[in-house]
XYZ file of C-alpha atoms in Angstrom:
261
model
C 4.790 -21.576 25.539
C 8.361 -19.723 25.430
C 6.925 -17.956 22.103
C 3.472 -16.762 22.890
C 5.163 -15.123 26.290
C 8.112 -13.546 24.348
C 5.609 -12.282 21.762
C 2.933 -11.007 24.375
C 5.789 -8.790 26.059
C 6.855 -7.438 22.986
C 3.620 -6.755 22.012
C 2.944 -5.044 25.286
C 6.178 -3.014 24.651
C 5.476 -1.706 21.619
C 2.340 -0.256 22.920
C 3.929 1.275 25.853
C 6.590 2.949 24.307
C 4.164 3.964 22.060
C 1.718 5.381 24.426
C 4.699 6.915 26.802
C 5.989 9.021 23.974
C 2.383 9.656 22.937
C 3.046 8.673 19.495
C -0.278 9.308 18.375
C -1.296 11.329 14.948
C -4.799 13.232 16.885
C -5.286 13.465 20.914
C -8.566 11.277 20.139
C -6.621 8.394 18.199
C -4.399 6.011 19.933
C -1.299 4.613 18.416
C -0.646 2.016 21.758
C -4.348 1.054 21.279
C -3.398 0.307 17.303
C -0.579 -1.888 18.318
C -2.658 -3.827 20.854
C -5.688 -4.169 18.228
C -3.097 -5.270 15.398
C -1.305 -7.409 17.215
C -4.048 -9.608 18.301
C -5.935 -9.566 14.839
C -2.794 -10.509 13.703
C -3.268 -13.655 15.945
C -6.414 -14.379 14.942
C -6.278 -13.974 11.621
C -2.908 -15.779 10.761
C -4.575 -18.970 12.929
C -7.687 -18.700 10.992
C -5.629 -18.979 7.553
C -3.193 -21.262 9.158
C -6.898 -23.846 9.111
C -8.336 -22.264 5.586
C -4.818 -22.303 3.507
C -5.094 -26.174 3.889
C -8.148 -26.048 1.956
C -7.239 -23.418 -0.802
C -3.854 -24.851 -1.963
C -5.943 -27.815 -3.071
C -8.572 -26.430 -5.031
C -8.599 -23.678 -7.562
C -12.019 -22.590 -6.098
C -10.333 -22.506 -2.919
C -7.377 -20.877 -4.447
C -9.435 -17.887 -6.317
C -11.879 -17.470 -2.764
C -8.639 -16.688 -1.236
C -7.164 -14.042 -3.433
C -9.858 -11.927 -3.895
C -10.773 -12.015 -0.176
C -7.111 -11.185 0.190
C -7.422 -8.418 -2.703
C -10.773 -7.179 -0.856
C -9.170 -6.498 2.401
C -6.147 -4.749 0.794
C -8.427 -2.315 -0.938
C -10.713 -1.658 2.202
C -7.257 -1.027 4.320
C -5.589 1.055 1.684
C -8.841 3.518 0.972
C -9.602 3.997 4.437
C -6.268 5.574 5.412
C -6.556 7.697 2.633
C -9.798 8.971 3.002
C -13.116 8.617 4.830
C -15.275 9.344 2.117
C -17.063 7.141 -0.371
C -13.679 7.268 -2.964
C -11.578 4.881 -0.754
C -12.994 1.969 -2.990
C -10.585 3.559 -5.940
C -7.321 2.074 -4.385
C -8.478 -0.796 -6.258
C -7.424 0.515 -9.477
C -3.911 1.184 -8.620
C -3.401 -1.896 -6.628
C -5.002 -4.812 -9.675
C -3.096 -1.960 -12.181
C 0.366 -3.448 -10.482
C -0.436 -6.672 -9.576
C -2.873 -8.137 -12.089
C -0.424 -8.013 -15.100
C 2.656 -9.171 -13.483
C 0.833 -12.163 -11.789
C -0.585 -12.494 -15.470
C 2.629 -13.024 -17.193
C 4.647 -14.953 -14.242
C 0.868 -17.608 -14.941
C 1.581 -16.649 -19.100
C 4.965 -18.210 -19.006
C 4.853 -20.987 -16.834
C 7.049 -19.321 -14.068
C 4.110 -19.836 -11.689
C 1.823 -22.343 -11.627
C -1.916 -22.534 -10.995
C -1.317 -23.983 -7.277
C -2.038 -22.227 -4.420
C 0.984 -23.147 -2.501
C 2.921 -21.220 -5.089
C 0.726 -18.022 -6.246
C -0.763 -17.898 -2.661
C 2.666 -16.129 -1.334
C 3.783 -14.526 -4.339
C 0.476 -12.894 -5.146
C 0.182 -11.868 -1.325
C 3.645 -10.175 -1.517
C 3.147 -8.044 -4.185
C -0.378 -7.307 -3.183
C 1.028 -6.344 0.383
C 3.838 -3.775 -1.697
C 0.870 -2.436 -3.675
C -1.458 -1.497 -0.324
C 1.637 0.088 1.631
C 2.616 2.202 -1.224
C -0.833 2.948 -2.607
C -1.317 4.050 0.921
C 2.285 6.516 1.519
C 1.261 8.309 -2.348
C -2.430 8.714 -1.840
C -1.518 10.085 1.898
C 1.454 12.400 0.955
C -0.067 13.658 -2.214
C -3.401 14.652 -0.425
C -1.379 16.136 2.696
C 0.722 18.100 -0.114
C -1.978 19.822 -1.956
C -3.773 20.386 1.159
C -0.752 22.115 2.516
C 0.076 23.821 -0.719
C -3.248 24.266 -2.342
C -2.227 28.460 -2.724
C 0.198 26.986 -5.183
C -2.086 25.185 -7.311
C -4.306 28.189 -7.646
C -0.979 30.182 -8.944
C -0.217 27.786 -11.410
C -3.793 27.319 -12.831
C -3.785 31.314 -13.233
C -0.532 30.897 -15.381
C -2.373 28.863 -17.616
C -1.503 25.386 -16.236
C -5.023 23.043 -16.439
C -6.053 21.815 -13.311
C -4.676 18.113 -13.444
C -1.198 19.564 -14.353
C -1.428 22.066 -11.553
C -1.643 19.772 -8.912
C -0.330 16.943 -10.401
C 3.512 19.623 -9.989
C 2.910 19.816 -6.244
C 1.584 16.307 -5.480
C 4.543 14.124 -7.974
C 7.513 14.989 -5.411
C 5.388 13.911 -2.492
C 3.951 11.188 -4.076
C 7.295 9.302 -5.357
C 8.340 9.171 -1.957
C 6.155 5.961 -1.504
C 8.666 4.644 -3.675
C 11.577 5.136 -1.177
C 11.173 1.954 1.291
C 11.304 -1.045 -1.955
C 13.960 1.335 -3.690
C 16.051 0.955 -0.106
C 15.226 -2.581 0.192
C 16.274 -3.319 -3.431
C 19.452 -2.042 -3.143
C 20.577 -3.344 -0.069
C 19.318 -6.913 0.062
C 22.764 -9.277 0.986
C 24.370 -6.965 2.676
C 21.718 -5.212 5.161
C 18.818 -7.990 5.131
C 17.832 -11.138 4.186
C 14.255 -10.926 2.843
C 12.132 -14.060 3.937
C 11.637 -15.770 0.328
C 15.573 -15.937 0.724
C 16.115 -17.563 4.204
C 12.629 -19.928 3.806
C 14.272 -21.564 0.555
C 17.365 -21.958 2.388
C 15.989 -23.487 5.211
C 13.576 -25.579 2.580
C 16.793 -27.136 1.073
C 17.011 -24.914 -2.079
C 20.693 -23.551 -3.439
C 21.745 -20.447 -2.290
C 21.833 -19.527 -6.586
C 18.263 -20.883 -6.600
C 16.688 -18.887 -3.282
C 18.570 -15.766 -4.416
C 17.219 -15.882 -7.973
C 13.703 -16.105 -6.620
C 14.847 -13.284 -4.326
C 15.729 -11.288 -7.020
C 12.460 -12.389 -9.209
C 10.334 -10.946 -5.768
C 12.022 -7.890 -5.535
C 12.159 -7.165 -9.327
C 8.461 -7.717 -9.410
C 7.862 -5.626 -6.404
C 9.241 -2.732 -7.826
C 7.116 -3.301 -10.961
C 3.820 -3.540 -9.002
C 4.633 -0.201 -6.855
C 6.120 1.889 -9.617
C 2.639 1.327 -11.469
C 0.438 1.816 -8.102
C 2.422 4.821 -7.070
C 1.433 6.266 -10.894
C -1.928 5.337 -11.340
C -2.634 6.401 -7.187
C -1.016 9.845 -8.588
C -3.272 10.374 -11.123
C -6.394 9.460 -8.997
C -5.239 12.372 -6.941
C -4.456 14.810 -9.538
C -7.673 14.310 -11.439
C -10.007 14.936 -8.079
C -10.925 11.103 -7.949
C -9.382 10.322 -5.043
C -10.091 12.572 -2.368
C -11.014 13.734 1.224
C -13.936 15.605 2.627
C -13.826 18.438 4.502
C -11.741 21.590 3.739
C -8.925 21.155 1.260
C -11.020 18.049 -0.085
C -11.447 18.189 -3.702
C -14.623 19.666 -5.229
C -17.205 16.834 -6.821
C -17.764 19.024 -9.948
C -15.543 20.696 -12.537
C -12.660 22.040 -11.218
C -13.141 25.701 -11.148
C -11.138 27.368 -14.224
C -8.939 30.809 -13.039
C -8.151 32.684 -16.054
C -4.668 33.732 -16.576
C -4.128 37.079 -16.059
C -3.756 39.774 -19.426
């Protein structure tokens, strides 16, 4: 009872600082709304796997349902920040680009097995690193070459081709994604404890052991985000990822700007 209080009011003040410092990106979207919405989805949804999780760490029908619904929502969240056109379904690429072959080898060698009480949390980890970067580099690269896109046009007519054009003004942005795992890398043990280190310890394990698999989780992270961050990039430079409405990219060829004699 003490919990679901404490977790309503801080809920409820989230949203309210939110809404008294009108944190909100457009006058006609609501960031306190957002909160409120998340927060109880959040509910919902964690005490509707709490029920089906008991079911897929049994079976490996169970277990494979469970991942690609899990992959499926990922992709849906990611491409609809980006964009609101019919391209959001590409943020699939970057994310199974990252997360696929890692989760591949960690099965490969033995590291993981075929359980779902094991490659449940360690899939949804890195699949969760994959949708929040996938998200900052498609975002910032877009914003970038919106912002710059007089820049672009300069370097085509020096002769640069189109992907390499854009590709100059989104990279900065882009790597920026990069930032919050880099941060979290390098200052595990002394700024947090990431939760695959405190649940061993309070499961038993050695401190050695849980900071090993720390260190495994965060290594691995970095693998899966580096790649999504890349392959989100190129998306972007090559027009496949984009929005509609001015700045978007165009659908055909790229228009070709001689350099000048």
């Amino acid at each position: 009872m003490s919990l679901g209080v404490l977790l309503a009011v801080l809920l409820l003040v989230a949203a309210a600082v939110a809404g008294w410092f009108r944190l909100d990106p457009h006058p006609y979207k609501s960031r306190a709304r957002e909160i409120l919405v998340a927060g109880f989805r959040a509910t919902v949804q964690l005490a509707v796997v709490s029920v089906v999780i008991a079911w897929a760490v049994k079976a490996v029908l169970g277990l494979l349902t469970f991942l690609v619904v899990m992959f499926t929502v990922a992709v849906r969240t990611a491409g609809r920040r980006i964009t609101s056109n019919h391209t959001w379904w590409l943020t699939a690429a970057p994310m199974s680009a990252g997360v696929i072959p890692v989760v591949a080898a960690l099965l490969l060698t033995g590291l993981v097995p075929l359980k779902g009480i094991a490659l449940i949390p360690i899939t949804g980890q890195l699949i969760g690193g994959a949708l929040t970067v996938t998200v900052l580099a498609g975002r910032r690269a877009l914003d970038e070459l919106a912002q710059r896109h007089g820049e672009v046009e300069a370097a085509m007519a020096l002769g640069f081709p189109d992907r390499d054009a854009r590709m100059e003004i989104a990279r900065p942005a882009a790597s920026d994604a990069l930032l919050p795992g880099l941060d979290q890398t390098r200052t595990v043990g002394l700024v947090t404890l990431p939760g695959a280190f405190v649940g061993m310890l309070l499961g038993g394990a050695s401190p050695v052991m849980a900071g090993a698999v720390q260190l495994f989780v965060l290594i691995a992270l970095m693998t899966v985000q580096s790649v999504a961050v890349a392959v989100t990039l190129e998306l972007v430079a090559r027009h496949h990822l984009h929005r509609p409405g001015p700045g978007a990219a165009p659908t055909g060829p790229p228009r070709k700007i001689r350099p000048p004699t």
